[in-house]
CSV table of C-alpha atoms and ligand atoms in Angstrom, one decimal:
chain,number,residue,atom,x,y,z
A,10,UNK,CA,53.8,-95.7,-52.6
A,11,UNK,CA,52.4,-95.4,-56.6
A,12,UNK,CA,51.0,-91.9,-57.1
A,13,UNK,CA,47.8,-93.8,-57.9
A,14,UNK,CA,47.6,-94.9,-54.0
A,15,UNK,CA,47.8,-90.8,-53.6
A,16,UNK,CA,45.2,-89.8,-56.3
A,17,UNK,CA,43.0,-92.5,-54.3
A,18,UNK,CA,43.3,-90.6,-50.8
A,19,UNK,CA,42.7,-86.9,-52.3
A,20,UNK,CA,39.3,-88.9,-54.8
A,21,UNK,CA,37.9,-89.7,-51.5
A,22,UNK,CA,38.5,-87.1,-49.8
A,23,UNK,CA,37.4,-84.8,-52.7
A,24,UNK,CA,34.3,-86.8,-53.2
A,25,UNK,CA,33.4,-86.9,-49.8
A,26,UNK,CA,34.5,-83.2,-48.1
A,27,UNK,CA,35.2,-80.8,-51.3
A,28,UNK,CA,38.6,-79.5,-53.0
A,29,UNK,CA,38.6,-76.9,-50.4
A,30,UNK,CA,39.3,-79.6,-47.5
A,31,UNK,CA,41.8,-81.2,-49.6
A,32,UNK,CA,43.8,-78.2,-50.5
A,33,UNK,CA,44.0,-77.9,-46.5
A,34,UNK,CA,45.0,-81.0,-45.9
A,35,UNK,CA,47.9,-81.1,-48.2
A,36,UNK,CA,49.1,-77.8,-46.7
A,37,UNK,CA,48.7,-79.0,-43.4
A,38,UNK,CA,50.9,-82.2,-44.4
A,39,UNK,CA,53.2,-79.8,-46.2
A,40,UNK,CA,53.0,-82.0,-49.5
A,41,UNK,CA,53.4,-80.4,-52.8
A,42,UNK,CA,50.1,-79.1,-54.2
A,43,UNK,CA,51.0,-79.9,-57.8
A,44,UNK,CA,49.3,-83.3,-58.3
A,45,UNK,CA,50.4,-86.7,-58.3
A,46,UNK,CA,51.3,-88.9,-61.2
A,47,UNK,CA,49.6,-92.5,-60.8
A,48,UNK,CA,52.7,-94.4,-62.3
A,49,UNK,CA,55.2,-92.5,-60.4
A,50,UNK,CA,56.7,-94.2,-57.1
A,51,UNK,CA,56.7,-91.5,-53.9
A,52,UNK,CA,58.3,-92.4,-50.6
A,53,UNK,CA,55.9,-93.8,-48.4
A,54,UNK,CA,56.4,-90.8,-46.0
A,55,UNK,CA,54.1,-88.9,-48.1
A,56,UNK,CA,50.8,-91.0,-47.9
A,57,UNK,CA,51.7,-91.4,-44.5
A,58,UNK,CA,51.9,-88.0,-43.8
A,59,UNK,CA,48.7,-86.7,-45.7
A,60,UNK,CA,46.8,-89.9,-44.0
A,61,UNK,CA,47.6,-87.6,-40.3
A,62,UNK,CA,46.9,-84.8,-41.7
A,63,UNK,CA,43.4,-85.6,-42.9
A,64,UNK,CA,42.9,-87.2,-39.6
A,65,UNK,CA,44.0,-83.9,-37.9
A,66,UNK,CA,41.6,-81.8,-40.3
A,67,UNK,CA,38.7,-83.9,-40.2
A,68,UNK,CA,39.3,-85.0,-36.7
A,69,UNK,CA,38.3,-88.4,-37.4
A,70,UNK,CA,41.0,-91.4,-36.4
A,71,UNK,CA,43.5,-92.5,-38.9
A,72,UNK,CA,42.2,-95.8,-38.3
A,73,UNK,CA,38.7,-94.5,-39.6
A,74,UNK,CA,40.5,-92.6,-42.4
A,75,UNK,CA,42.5,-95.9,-43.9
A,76,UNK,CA,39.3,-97.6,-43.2
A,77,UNK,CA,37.3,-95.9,-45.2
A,78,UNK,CA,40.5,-95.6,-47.7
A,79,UNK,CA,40.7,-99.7,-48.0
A,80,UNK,CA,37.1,-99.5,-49.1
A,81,UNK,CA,37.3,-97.0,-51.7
A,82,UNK,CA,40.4,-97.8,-53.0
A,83,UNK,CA,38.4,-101.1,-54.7
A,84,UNK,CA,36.1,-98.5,-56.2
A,85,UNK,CA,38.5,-96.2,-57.6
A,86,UNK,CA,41.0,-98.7,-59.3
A,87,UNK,CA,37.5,-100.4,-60.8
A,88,UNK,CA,37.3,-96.8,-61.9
A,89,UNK,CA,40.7,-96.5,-63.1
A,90,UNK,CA,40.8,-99.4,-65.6
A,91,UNK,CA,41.7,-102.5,-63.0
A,92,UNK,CA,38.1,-103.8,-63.1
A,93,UNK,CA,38.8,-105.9,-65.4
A,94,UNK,CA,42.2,-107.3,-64.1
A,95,UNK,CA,40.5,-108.3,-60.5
A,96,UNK,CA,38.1,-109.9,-62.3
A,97,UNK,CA,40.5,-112.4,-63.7
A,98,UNK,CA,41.6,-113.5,-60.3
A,99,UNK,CA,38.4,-114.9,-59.0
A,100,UNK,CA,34.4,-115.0,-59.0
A,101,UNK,CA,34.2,-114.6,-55.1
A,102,UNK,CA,35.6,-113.5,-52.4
A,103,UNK,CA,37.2,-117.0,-51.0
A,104,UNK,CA,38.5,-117.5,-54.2
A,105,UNK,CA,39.5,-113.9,-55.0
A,106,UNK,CA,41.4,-113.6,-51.5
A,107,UNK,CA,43.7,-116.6,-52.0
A,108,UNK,CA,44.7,-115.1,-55.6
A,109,UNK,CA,45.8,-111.3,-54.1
A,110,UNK,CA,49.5,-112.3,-54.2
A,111,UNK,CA,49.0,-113.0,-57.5
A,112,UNK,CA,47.1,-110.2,-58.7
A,113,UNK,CA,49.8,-108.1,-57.0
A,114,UNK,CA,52.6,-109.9,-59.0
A,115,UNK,CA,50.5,-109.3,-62.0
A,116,UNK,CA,49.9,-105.6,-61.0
A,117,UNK,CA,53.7,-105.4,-60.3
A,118,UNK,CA,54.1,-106.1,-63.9
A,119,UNK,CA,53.0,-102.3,-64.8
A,120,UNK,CA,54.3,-101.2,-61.4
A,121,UNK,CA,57.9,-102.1,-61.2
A,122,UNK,CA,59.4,-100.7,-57.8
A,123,UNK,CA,56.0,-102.0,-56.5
A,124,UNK,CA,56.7,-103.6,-52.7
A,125,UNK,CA,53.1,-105.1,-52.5
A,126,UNK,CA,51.6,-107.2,-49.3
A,127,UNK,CA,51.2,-110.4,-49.0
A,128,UNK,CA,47.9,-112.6,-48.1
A,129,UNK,CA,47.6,-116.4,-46.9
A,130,UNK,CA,44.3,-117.3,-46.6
A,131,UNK,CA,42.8,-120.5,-44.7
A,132,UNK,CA,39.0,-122.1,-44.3
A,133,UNK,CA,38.4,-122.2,-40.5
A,134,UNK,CA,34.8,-122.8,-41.1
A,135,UNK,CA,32.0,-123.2,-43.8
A,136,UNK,CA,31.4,-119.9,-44.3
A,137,UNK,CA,34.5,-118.6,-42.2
A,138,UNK,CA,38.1,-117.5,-43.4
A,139,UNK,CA,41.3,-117.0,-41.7
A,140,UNK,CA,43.9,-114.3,-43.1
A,141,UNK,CA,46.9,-113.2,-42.4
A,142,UNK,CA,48.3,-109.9,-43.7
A,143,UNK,CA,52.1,-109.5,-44.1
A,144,UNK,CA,53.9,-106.2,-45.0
A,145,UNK,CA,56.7,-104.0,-44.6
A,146,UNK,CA,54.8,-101.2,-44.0
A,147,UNK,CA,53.4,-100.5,-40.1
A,148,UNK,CA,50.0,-99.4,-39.3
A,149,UNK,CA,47.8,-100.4,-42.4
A,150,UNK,CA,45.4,-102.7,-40.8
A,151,UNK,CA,42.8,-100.7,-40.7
A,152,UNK,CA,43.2,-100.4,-44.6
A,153,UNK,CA,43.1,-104.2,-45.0
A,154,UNK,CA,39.6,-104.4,-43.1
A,155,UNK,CA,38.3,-101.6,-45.5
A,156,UNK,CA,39.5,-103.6,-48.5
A,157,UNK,CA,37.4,-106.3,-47.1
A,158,UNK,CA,34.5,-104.7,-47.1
A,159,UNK,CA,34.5,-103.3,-50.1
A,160,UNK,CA,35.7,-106.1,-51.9
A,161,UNK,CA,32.7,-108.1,-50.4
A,162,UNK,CA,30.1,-105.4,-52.0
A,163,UNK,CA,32.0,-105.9,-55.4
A,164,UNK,CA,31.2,-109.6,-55.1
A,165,UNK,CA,27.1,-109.1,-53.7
A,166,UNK,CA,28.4,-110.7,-50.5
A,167,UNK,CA,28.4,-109.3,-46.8
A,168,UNK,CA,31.1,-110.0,-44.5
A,169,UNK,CA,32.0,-109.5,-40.7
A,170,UNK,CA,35.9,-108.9,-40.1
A,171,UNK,CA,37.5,-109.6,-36.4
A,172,UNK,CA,41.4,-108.0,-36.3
A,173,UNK,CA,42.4,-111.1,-34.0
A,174,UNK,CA,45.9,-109.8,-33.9
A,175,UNK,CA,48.4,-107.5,-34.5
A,176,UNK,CA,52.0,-107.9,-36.1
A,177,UNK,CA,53.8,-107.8,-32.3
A,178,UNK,CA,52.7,-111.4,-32.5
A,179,UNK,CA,53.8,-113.7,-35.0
A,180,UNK,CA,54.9,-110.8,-37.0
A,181,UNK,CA,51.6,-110.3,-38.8
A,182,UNK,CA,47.9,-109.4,-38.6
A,183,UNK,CA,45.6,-112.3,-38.7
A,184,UNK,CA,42.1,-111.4,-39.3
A,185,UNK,CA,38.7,-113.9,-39.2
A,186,UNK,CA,36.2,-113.0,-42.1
A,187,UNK,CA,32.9,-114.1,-41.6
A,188,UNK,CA,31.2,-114.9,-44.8
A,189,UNK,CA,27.5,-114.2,-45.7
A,190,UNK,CA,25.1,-114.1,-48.7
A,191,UNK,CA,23.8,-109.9,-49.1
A,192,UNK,CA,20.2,-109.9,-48.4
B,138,HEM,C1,43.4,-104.1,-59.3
B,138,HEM,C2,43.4,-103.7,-58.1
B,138,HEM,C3,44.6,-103.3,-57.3
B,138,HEM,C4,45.7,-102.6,-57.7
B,138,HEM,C5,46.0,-101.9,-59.0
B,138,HEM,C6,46.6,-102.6,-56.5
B,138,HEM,C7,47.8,-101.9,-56.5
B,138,HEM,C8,48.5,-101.5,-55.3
B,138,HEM,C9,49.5,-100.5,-55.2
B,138,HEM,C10,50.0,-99.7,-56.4
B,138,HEM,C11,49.9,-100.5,-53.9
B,138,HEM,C12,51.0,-99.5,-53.4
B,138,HEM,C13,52.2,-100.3,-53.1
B,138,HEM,C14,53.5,-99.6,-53.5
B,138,HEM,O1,53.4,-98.6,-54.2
B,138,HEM,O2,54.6,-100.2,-53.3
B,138,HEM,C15,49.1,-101.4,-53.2
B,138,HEM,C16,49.2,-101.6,-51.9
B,138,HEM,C17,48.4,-102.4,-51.1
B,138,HEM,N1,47.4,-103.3,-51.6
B,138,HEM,FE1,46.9,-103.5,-53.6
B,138,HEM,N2,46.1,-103.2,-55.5
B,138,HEM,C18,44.9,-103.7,-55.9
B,138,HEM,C19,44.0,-104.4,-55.1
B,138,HEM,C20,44.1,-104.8,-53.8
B,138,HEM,C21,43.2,-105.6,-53.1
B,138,HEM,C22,41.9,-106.1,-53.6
B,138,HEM,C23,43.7,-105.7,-51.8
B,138,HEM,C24,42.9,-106.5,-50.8
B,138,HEM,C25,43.3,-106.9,-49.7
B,138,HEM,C26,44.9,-105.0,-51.8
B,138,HEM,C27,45.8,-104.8,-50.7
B,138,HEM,C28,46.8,-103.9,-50.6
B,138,HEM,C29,47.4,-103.4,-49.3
B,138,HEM,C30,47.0,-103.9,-47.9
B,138,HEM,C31,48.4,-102.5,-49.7
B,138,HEM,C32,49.2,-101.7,-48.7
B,138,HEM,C33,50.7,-101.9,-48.9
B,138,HEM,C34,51.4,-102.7,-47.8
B,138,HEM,O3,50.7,-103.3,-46.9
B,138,HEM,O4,52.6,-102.8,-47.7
B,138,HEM,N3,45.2,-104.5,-53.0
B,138,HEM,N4,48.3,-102.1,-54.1
């Protein structure tokens, strides 16, 4: 994945642990020290690889770890100079949800070997939404329920995800997101 996927991990876990933690996790996950270029692509092997080792030197889940990723990964590319370009693809979250494949095309304009997701959403309620997440990539979920949540803060609204199921079936996640106004 993009360098700037990489630089997102080591921000949180920088911001959350210290440089001292990270520096052991990238030895632990016997990745290169030297820093990572955003616009550069690495093989996915590497985020994988410094996702289990964080996990292993934290000792919190992965699941927990690309949780938590997911949700910062909204704050950091705000942070990075993308604020404005998620802006342009919708004032809420219903609207902003059924736009991602195009915000990824659009992204995959400055990122060319970029191999994004892709998102249909569906109303299965008034204030309740049906998505499914395909990818080539195995074991991300986690990340998507992150990306929720922190999208929902960006647009002052709470929600509630349910992982219905995994890719075994159907060959994709389907999550429910419940909608609801931030107190
Ligand atoms: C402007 C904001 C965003 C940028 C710049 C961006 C860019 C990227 C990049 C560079 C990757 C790595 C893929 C690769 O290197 O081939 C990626 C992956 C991904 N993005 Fe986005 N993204 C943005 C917002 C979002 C949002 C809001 C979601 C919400 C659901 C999302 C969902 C994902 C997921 C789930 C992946 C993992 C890749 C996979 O499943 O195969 N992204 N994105």
């Amino acid at each position: 994945m993009y360098g700037l996927v990489n630089k997102a991990v080591e921000d949180l876990v920088v911001s959350r642990y210290g440089e001292d933690m990270w520096a052991r996790i990238q030895e632990q996950a016997g990745v290169d020290a030297v820093g990572f270029v955003s616009m550069e692509a690495y093989p996915d092997e590497v985020t994988y690889k410094l996702v289990g080792a964080a996990s292993e030197v934290l000792g919190r889940p992965p699941a927990a770890l690309l949780e938590a990723f997911g949700e910062h990964w909204i704050l950091y590319t705000a942070r990075q100079g993308y604020g404005e370009l998620m802006a342009m693809f919708g004032a809420s979250m219903r609207e902003f949800l059924g736009n991602l494949d195009n915000m990824h095309t659009r992204v995959g304009l400055s990122f060319p070997q970029l191999r994004p997701p892709s998102f249909v959403v569906r109303d299965a309620g008034p204030r309740t939404l049906e998505l499914e997440y395909h990818s080539r990539r195995e074991g991300l979920a986690p990340m998507v329920v992150g990306l929720l949540k922190g999208l929902a803060r960006g647009f002052s609204e709470e929600v509630a995800v349910e992982h219905v199921h995994g890719r075994d079936r159907d060959g994709f996640d389907l999550f429910r997101v419940e909608l609801q106004a931030a107190a």
